[in-house]
Every structure is written in structure tokens, then in C-alpha cells.
Short mmCIF file of C-alpha atoms and ligand atoms in Angstrom, two decimals:
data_model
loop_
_atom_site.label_atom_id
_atom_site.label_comp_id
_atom_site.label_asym_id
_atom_site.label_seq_id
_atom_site.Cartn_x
_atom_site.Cartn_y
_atom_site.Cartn_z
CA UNK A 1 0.00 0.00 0.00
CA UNK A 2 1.36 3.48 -1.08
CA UNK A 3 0.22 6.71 -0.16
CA UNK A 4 -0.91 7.19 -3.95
CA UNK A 5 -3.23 4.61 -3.93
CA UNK A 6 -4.91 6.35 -0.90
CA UNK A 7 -5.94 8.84 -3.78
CA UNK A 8 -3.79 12.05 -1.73
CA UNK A 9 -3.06 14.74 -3.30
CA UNK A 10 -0.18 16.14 -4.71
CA UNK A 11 1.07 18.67 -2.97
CA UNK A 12 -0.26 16.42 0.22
CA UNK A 13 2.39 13.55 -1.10
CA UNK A 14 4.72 15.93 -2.07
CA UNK A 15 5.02 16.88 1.84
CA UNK A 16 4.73 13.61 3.24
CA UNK A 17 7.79 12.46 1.01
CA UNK A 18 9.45 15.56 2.57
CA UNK A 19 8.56 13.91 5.62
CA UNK A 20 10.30 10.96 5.25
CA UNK A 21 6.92 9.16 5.07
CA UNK A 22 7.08 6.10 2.65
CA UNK A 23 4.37 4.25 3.67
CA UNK A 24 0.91 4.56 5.49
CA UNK A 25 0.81 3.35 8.92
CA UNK A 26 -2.32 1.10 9.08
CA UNK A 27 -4.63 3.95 10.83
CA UNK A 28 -3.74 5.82 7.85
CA UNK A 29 -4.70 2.90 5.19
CA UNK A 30 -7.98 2.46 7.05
CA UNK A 31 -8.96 5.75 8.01
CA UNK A 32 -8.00 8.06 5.15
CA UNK A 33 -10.24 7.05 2.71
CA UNK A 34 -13.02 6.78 4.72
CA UNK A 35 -12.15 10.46 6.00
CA UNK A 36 -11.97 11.35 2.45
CA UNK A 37 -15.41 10.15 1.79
CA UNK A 38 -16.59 12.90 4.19
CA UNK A 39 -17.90 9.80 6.59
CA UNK A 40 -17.67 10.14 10.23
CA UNK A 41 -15.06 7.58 11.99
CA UNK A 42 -15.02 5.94 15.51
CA UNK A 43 -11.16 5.29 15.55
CA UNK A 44 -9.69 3.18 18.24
CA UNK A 45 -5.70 3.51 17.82
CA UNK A 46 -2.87 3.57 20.47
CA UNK A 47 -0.50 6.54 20.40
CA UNK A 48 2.61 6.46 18.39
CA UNK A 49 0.44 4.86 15.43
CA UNK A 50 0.62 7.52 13.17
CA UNK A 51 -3.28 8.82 14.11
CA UNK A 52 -2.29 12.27 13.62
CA UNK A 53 -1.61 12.00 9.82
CA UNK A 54 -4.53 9.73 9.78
CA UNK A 55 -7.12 12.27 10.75
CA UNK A 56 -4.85 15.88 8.90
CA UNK A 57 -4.13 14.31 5.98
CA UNK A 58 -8.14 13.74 4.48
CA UNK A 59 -8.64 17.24 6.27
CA UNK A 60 -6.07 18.86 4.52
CA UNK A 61 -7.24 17.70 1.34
CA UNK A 62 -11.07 18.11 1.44
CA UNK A 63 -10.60 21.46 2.81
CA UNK A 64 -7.84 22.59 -0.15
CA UNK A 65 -10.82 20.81 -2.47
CA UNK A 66 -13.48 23.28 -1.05
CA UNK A 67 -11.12 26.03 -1.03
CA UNK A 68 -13.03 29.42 -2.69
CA UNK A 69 -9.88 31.54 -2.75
CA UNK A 70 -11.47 34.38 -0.07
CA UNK A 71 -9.08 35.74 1.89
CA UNK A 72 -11.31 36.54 4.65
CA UNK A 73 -11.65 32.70 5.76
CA UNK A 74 -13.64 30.86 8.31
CA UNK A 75 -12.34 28.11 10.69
CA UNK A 76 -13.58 25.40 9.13
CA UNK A 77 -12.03 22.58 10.66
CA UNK A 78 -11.79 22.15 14.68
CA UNK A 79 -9.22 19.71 16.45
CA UNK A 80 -10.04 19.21 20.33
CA UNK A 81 -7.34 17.54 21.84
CA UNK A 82 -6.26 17.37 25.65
CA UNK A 83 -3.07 18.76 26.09
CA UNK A 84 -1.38 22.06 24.86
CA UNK A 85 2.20 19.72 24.35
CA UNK A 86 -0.45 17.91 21.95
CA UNK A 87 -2.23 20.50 20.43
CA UNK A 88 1.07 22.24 19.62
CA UNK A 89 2.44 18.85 17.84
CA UNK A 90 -0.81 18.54 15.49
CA UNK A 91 -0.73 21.90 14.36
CA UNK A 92 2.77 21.72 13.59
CA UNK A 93 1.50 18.36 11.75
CA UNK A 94 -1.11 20.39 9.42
CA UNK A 95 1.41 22.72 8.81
CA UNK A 96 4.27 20.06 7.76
CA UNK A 97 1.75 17.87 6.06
CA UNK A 98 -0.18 21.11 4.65
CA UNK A 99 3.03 23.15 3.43
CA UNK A 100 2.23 22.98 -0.12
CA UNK A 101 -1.21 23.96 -0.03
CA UNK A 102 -3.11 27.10 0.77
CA UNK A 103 -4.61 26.43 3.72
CA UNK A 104 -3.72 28.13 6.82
CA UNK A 105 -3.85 26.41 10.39
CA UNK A 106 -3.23 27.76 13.99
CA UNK A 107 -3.28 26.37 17.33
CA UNK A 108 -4.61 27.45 21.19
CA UNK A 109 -3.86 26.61 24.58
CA UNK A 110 -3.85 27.88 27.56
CA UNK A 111 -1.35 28.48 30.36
CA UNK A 112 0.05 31.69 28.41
CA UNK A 113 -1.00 35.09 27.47
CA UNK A 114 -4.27 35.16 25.01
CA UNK A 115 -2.69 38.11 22.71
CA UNK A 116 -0.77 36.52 20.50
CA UNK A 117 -3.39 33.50 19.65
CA UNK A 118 -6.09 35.82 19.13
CA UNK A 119 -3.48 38.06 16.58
CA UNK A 120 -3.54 34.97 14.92
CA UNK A 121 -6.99 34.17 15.10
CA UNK A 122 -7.59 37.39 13.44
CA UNK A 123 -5.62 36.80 9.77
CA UNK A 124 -7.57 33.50 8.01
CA UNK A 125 -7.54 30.64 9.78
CA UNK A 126 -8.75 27.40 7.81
CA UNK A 127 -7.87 24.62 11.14
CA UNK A 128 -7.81 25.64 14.27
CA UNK A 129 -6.58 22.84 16.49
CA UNK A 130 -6.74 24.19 20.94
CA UNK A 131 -7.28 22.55 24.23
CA UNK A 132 -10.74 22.80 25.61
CA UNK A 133 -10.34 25.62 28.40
CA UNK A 134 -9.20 27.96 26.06
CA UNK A 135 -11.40 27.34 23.27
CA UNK A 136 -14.20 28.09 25.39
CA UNK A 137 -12.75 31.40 26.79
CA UNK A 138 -12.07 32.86 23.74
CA UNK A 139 -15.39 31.56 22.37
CA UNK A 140 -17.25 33.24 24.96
CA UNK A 141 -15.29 36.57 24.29
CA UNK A 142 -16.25 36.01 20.93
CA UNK A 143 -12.90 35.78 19.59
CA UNK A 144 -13.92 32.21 17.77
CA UNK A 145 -17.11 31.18 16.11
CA UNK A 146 -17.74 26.98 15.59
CA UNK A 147 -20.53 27.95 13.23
CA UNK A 148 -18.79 27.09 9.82
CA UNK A 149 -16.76 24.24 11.27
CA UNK A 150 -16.99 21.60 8.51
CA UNK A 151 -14.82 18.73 10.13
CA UNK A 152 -14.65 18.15 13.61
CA UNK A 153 -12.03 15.76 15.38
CA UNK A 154 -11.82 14.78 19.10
CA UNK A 155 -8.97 13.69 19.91
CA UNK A 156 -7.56 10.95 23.07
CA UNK A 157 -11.43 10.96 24.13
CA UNK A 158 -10.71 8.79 27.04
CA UNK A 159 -7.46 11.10 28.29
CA UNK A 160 -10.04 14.13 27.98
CA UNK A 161 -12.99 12.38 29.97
CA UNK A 162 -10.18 11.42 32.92
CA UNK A 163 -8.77 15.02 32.85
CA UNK A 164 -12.38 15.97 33.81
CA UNK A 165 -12.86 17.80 30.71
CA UNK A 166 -15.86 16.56 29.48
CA UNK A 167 -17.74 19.19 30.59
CA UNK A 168 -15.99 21.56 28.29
CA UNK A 169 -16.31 19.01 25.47
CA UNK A 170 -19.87 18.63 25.35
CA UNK A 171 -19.81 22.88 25.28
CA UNK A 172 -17.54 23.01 22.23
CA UNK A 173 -20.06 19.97 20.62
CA UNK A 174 -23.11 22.24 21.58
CA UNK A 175 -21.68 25.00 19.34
CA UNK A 176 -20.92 23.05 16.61
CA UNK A 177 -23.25 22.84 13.31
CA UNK A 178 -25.79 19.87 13.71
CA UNK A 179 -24.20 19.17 9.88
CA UNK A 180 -20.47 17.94 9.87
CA UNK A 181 -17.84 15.67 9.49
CA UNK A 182 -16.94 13.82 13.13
CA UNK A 183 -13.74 12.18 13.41
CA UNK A 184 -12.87 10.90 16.79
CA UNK A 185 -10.26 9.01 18.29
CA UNK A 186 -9.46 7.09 21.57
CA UNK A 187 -6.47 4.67 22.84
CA UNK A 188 -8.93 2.88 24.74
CA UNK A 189 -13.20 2.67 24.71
CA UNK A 190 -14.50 2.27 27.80
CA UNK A 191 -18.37 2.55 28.20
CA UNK A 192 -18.18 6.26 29.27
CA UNK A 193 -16.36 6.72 25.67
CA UNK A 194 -18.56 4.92 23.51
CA UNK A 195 -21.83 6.96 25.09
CA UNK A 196 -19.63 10.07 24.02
CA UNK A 197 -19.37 8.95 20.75
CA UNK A 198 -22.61 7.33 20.16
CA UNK A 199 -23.97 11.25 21.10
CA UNK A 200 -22.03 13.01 18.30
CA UNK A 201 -21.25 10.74 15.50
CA UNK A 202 -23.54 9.84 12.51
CA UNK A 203 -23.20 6.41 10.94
CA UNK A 204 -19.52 5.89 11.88
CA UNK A 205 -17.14 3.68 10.22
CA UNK A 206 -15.16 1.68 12.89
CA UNK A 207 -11.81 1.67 12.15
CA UNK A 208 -9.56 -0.11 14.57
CA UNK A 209 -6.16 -0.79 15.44
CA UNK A 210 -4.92 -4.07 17.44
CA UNK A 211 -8.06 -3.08 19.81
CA UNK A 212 -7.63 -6.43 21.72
CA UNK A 213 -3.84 -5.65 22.96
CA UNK A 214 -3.82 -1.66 23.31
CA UNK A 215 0.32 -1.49 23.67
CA UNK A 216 1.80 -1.59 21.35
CA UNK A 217 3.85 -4.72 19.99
CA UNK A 218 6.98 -3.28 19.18
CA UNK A 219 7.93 -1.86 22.79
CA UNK A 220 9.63 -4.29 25.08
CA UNK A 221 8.29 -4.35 28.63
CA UNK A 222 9.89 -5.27 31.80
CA UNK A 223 9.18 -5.06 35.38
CA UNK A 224 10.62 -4.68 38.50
CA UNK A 225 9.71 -5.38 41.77
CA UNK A 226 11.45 -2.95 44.16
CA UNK A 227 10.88 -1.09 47.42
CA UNK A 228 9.43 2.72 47.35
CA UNK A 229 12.93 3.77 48.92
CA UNK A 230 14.95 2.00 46.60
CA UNK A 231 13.04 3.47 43.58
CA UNK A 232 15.56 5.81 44.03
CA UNK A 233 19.27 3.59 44.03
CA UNK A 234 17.10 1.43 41.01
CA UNK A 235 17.25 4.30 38.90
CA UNK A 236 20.29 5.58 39.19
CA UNK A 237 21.85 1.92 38.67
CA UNK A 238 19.77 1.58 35.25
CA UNK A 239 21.05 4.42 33.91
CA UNK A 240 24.65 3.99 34.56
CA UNK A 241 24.74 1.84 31.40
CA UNK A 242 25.42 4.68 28.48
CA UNK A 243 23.92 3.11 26.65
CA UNK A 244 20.51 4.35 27.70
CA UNK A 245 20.80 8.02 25.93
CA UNK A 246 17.13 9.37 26.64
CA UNK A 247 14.45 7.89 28.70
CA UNK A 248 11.94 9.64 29.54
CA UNK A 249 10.61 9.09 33.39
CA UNK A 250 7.38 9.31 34.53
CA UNK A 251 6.17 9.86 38.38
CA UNK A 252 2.52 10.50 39.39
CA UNK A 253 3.04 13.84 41.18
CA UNK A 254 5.04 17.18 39.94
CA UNK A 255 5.98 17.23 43.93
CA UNK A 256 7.51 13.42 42.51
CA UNK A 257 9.05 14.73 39.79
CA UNK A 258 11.36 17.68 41.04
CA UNK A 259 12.44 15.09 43.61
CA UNK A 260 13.75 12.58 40.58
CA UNK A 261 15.24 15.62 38.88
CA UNK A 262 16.98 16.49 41.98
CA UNK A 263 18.45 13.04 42.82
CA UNK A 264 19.45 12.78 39.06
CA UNK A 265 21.47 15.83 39.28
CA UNK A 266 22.82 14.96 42.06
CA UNK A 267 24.72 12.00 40.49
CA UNK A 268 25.68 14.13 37.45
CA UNK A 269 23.06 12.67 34.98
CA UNK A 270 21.53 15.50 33.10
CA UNK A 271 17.56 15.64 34.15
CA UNK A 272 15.24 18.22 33.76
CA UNK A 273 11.18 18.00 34.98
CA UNK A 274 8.25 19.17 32.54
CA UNK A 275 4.75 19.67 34.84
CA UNK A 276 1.55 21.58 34.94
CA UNK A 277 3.65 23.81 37.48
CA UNK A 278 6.16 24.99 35.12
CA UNK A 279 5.33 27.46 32.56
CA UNK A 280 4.68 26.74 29.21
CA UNK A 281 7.94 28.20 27.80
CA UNK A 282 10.22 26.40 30.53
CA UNK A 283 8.12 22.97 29.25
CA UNK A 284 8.60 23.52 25.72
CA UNK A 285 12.45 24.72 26.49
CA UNK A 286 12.90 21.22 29.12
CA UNK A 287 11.20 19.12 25.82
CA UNK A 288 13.27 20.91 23.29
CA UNK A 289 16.48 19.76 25.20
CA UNK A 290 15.60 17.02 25.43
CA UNK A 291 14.37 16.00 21.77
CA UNK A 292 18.21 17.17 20.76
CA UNK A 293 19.22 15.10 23.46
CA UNK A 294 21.04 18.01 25.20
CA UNK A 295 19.11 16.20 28.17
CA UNK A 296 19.24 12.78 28.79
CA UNK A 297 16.45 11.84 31.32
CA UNK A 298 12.79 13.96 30.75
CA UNK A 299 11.11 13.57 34.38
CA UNK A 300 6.88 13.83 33.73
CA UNK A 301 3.38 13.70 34.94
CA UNK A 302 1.19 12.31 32.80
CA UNK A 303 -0.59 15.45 32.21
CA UNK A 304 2.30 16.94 30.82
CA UNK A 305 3.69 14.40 29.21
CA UNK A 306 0.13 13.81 27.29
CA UNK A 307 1.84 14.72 23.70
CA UNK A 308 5.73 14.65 24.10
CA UNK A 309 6.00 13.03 20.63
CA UNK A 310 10.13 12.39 20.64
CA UNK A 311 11.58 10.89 17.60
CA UNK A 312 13.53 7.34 18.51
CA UNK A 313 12.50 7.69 22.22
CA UNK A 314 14.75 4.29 23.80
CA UNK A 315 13.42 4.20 27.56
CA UNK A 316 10.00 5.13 28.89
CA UNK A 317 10.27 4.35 32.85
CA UNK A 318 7.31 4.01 35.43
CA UNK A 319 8.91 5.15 38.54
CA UNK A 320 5.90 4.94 39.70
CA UNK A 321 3.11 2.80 38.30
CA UNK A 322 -0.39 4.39 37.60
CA UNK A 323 -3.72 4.08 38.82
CA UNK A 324 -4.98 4.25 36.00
CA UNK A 325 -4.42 1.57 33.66
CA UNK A 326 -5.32 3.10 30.52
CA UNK A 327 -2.34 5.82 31.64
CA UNK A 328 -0.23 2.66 31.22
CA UNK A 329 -0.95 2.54 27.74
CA UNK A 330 -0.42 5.88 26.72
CA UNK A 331 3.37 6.33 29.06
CA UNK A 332 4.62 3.31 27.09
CA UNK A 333 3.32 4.40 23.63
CA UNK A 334 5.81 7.61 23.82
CA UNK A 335 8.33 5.00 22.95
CA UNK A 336 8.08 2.73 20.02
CA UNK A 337 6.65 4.61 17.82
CA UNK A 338 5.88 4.37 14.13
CA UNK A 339 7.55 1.13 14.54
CA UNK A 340 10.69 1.91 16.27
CA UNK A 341 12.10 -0.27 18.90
CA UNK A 342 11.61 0.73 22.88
CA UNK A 343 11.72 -0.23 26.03
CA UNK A 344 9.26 0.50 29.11
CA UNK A 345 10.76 -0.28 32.28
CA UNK A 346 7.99 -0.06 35.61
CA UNK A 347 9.10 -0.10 38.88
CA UNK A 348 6.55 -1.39 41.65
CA UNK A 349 6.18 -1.20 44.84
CA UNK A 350 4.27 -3.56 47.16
CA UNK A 351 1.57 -0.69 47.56
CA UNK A 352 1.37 -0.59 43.72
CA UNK A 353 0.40 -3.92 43.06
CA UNK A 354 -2.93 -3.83 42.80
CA UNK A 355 -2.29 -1.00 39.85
CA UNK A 356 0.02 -3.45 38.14
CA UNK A 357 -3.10 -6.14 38.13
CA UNK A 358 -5.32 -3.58 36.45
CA UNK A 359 -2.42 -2.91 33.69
CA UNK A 360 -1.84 -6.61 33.23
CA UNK A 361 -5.78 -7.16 33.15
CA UNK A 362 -6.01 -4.59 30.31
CA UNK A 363 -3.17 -5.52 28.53
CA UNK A 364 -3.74 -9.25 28.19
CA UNK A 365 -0.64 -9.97 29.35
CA UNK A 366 2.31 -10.52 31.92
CA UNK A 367 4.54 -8.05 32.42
CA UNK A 368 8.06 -9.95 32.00
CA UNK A 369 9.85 -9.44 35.34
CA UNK A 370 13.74 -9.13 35.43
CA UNK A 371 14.86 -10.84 38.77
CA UNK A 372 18.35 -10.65 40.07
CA UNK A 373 18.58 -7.33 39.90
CA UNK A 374 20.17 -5.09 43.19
CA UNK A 375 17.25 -4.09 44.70
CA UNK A 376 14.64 -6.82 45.03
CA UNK A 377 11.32 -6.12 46.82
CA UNK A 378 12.04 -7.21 50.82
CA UNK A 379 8.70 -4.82 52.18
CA UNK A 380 5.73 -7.02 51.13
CA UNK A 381 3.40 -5.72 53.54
CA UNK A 382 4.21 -1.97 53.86
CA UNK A 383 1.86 0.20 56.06
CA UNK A 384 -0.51 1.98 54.60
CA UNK A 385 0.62 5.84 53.99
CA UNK A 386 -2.44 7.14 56.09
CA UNK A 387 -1.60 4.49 59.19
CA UNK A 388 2.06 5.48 58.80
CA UNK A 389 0.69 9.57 59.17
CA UNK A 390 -0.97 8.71 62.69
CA UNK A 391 1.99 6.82 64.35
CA UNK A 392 5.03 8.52 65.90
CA UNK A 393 8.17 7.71 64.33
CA UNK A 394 10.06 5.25 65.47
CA UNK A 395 13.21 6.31 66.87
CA UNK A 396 16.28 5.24 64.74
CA UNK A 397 14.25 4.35 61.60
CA UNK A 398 14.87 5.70 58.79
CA UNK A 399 12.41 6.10 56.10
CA UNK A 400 14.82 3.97 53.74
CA UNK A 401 15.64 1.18 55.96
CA UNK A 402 16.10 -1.07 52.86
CA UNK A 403 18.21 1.03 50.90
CA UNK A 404 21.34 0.39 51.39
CA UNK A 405 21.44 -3.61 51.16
CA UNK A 406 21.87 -4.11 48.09
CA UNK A 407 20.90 -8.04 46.99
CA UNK A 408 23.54 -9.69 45.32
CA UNK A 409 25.85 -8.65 41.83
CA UNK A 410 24.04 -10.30 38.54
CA UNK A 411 23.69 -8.70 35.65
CA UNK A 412 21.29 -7.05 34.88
CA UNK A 413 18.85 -7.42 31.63
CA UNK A 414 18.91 -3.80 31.16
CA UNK A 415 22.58 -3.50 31.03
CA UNK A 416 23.21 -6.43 28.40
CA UNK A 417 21.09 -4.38 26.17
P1 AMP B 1 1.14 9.93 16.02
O1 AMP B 1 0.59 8.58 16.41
O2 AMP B 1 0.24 10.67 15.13
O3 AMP B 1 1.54 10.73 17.24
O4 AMP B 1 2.48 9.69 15.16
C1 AMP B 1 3.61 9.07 15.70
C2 AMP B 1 4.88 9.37 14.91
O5 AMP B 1 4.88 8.67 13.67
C3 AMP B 1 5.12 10.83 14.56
O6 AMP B 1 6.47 11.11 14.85
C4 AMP B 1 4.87 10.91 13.06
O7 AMP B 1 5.69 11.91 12.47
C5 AMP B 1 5.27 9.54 12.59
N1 AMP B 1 4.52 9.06 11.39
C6 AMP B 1 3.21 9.20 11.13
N2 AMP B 1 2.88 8.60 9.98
C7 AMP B 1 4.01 8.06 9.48
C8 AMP B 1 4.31 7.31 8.29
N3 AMP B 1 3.37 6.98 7.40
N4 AMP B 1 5.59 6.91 8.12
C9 AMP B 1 6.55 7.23 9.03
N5 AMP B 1 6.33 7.93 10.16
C10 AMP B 1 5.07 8.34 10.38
#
């Protein structure tokens, strides 16, 4: 299958060989020409599949098609997406894959001054891709009008619905025309997901992608079992070995995060934190770095770490597992992608086992565990945090107490690599 026999336009093909692109991923062979039909989709795809192109490439080209030369355009095409590290990465998508047409695109977010977006809002804009929040703000200042919007996409439905944005959503979809194009995508479809899209799509067309084992094949998962206070000495023993030159490290709190980036520098290993506490131009500085691999680790929260799209990402690493399993899903699938090799690397704690069971549930599978390693789990039975709140410290404990005993030398699996 070539990109020609999709039936994509020239200057469309003429950018995605400028790309790099040779092939369509398989979202893109199933969804493009039913997006080029004008038929609405219910698409089902991890991330790192390519669903970006698979959604901006039919846009592109039905909107060039319906083009009437005005230079006073409408926003005709509206991508809803989660995150602003997201919604930054598809717009720079329309405008790679849309370079040799005529069509204009801009993108929204909050977190930074309005000015400058509505500036832009102001010359023709043909695809406006934004994050919720600010959508509606500058729709209710009347800034943006939904009324022309010929193509609609939603995009990670089931990240949007657990970032309690669904509110929002079903705003933006009650200011739509009754008469469009739908597109919309999710890594996962829980029942919550498929009411959502039962409510705004006519007559879908399913299109699906390995649905029945949402991570994706290509990244190689391991596990290991290791005490919260060793987390810590794990880490910094994994990436001793060189020749781990990015990973990108994910912890469930920003509080979590400036702590990892801390003990990294510490030890001389380049680390810098992106979080819904920093601002958006110290995130987009941190992920810059690190995409040029000035920085080898990236410390995240999910939230922020929603669109980090890094070409030939090697290491994704749960310090801490999530309790959400879905969120599983979508750490791992920052490595890997578009076929690349990867590696996701969790580290569990007795207290995050029952979060493992959920990922393993959802996954179909086993997590491979590496045993042997220096730090094996020796606290089975923790306390529970609250409990540990209401008792006076013991005297001469330390918070660690199984840090420093280190099980015996083996190699480890990550270091053969
Ligand atoms: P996405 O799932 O849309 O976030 O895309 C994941 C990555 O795959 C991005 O870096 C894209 O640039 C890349 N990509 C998308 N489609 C193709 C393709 N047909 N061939 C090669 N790379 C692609």
C-alpha cells in the first residue's frame, strides 16, 4: 500500500515524502479514505500509530478541495485535543503535512498570554486545532465562532474524559453545526467513551487498530519489583549503562518529579522535569532539550507528558506505576513509535500492586519481570501511607531502611542491552 493509492493529493504527497513518510501506517490505510469520503469515523488507535496524519491528511485535502480563494476565511475545521504539548504537535503536523497547499492552520492553549493566539486568530484561519479551556474562553469573548466548522475531530477521548474535561467538550459539541464531518479518536473505549461517541457521530465507520492488545507490539516491557525507597538507588543503577541516551521518566506527582530531577542531578546525569507547574515556555524549552538530546532523562506527569512526541524515544520508565491503567498505555506508547524499537521499564512497589493487576488485566498480558537485579522487593506488607501519618516515628528508623542492602551482583537485563 502506497500513499498514492490512498488517492492524496499532490502537494499532500509531495510533503509527506518531505517527511520521510514512505508508507501509510495502518490507521492511515484504514482511516483516510473513509475520511476522504466525508464519513464520520469511531477510531480506536494507540498513540505512536501515526493517528495524527490519519485524521490531517483527508482534512487537509477536502478542505484545499473546497477552497473558494477568499481571503477573509472561516475556521472550518476544529481539532479538540487534551493537552497544549499535543495541540502544539498537530498543528505543527497540518502545517508540515499542509506546506504545499493554501490552507492556513493555527493552534490554542492555555497556560500563556491570550494576545498573541487571538493576533492569529484574526488573519484566516482554515484549522484551528486548541485545548478545551481555552477554546471556550475565547469563544465566549467572541474571539472564535464553531458555526462554519466543517470537520470536527476529538482527539484521546478517554485522556479528555479522565482530565475531567468533558464538561468543556460537550460545550464546544453544543456550538458546533448539527451538519459535519466527526472524526474521533481514543487509545482505549471504555463505556463512558462509547456513550460520548454514540452522542455526536452519525453512521460511523469503525476503524480499529490491534483493539484487543492496546500497547503496542513493538515496545519491550519489563518489570521490576522494588521497594518505594529503593526506587531511588534502582534508577540511578539503570542508567549507569550509556547506553541508555534518553528515557523519559514518569512519576505520578510534579511534587515526585522535582524530587527525581533532583536526585538525578545529584549523580551528574543531566535531568530536567516538565509539569503543569512549570510554565509553558520552561516545558517547551525542558522538551526541546531534550528532543536534541542536550538532556538525557525527561522527568513527567502524565498530564504533561500527554503529547511529548520524541523521535527514537529508547526508555520510557514508570517510577511509579499508575492508577490508572489506561495511563499505562499511553506512558509506554511515547516509545516505540511508528515502529521503532523501545523499552518501558515499571518499577513497583508492594503498595502498587494492585495498579500493576489492572495494567496486566487490560493488557492481556504478563509483564516480563527481570529478577536478580540489586534491589529486590524485601517490604511485602508496607503500612498503609495514612496508618504510617498517625503513628510517631520510630526512633532510629529511617524512612529507607532497605536502601542500602543491596541483593547480590548479577547482571542485569537492562545492562546487556
Ligand atoms: P502519532 O501517532 O500521530 O503521534 O504519530 C507518531 C509518529 O509517527 C510521529 O512522529 C509521526 O511523524 C510519525 N509518522 C506518522 N505517519 C508516518 C508514516 N506513514 N511513516 C513514518 N512515520 C510516520
Amino acid at each position: 500500500m502506497s500513499f498514492i493509492s490512498l488517492n492524496i493529493a499532490e502537494p499532500i504527497l509531495k510533503s509527506l515524502s518531505e517527511e520521510g513518510y514512505t508508507h501509510p501506517t495502518p490507521i492511515q490505510t484504514q482511516a483516510i479514505p473513509v475520511a476522504l469520503k466525508g464519513t464520520d469515523i469511531l477510531g480506536c488507535a494507540q498513540t505512536g500509530t501515526g493517528k495524527t496524519a490519519a485524521f490531517a491528511i483527508p482534512i487537509l485535502q477536502n478542505l484545499a478541495a473546497r477552497t473558494n480563494g477568499s481571503q477573509n476565511r472561516k475556521i472550518r475545521s476544529l481539532i479538540v485535543t487534551p493537552t497544549r504539548e499535543l495541540a502544539i504537535q498537530i498543528d505543527e503536523s497540518f502545517q508540515n503535512y499542509g506546506r504545499h497547499t493554501a490552507l492556513n492552520s493555527t493552534v490554542i492553549f492555555g497556560g500563556v498570554n491570550q494576545k498573541s493566539q487571538v493576533k492569529k486568530l484574526q488573519r484566516s484561519t482554515d484549522i484551528l486545532t486548541a485545548t478545551p479551556g481555552r477554546l471556550l474562553d475565547l469563544m465566549n469573548q467572541g474571539y472564535i465562532s464553531l458555526k462554519d466548522i466543517e470537520i470536527f475531530v476529538l482527539d484521546e477521548a478517554d485522556r479528555m474524559l479522565d482530565m475531567g474535561f468533558i464538561h468543556d467538550v460537550k460545550k464546544i459539541i453544543a456550538a458546533l453545526p448539527r451538519k459535519r464531518q466527526t472524526l474521533f479518536f481514543s487509545a482505549t473505549m471504555p463505556t463512558d467513551i462509547v456513550k460520548l461517541a454514540n452522542s455526536i457521530l452519525t453512521n460511523p465507520v469503525s476503524v480499529h487498530v490491534t483493539p484487543e492488545s492496546p500497547t503496542v507490539d513493538a515496545i519491550r516491557q519489563a518489570l521490576y519489583y522494588v521497594d518505594k525507597g529503593n526506587k531511588k538507588n534502582l534508577l540511578i543503577d539503570l542508567l549507569k549503562d550509556e547506553a541508555i541516551k534518553s528515557a523519559l521518566v514518569f512519576t505520578r506527582t510534579k511534587h515526585g518529579a522535582n524530587k527525581v530531577v533532583k536526585l538525578l542531578k545529584g549523580v551528574n546525569i543531566g535531568a530536567e522535569a516538565i509539569h503543569g507547574n512549570k510554565s509553558q515556555a520552561a516545558r517547551q524549552l525542558a522538551l526541546g532539550n531534550f528532543k536534541e538530546q542536550l538532556t538525557r532523562v525527561l522527568v513527567a506527569t502524565d498530564i504533561a507528558a500527554r503529547g511529548i512526541d520524541v523521535d527514537e524515544l529508547q526508555y520510557v520508565i514508570n517510577y511509579e506505576i499508575p492508577n490508572i491503567p489506561e495511563t499505562y498505555v499511553h506512558r509506554i506508547g511515547r516509545t516505540g513509535r511508528a515502529g521503532a524499537n523501545g523499552t518501558a521499564l515499571s518499577f513497583c512497589d508492594a503498595q502498587e500492586k494492585p495498579y500493576l493487576h489492572d495494567i496486566e488485566k487490560l493488557i492481556g498480558k504478563k509483564i516480563p519481570v527481570i529478577d536478580g537485579h540489586d534491589y529486590p522487593l524485601i517490604d511485602h506488607n508496607p503500612p498503609e501511607p495514612v496508618k504510617q501519618q498517625q503513628r510517631p516515628p520510630r526512633p532510629g528508623r529511617s524512612n529507607n531502611s532497605a536502601a542500602s542492602k543491596p541483593a547480590d551482583k548479577k547482571r542485569r537485563w537492562g545492562r546487556r542491552r
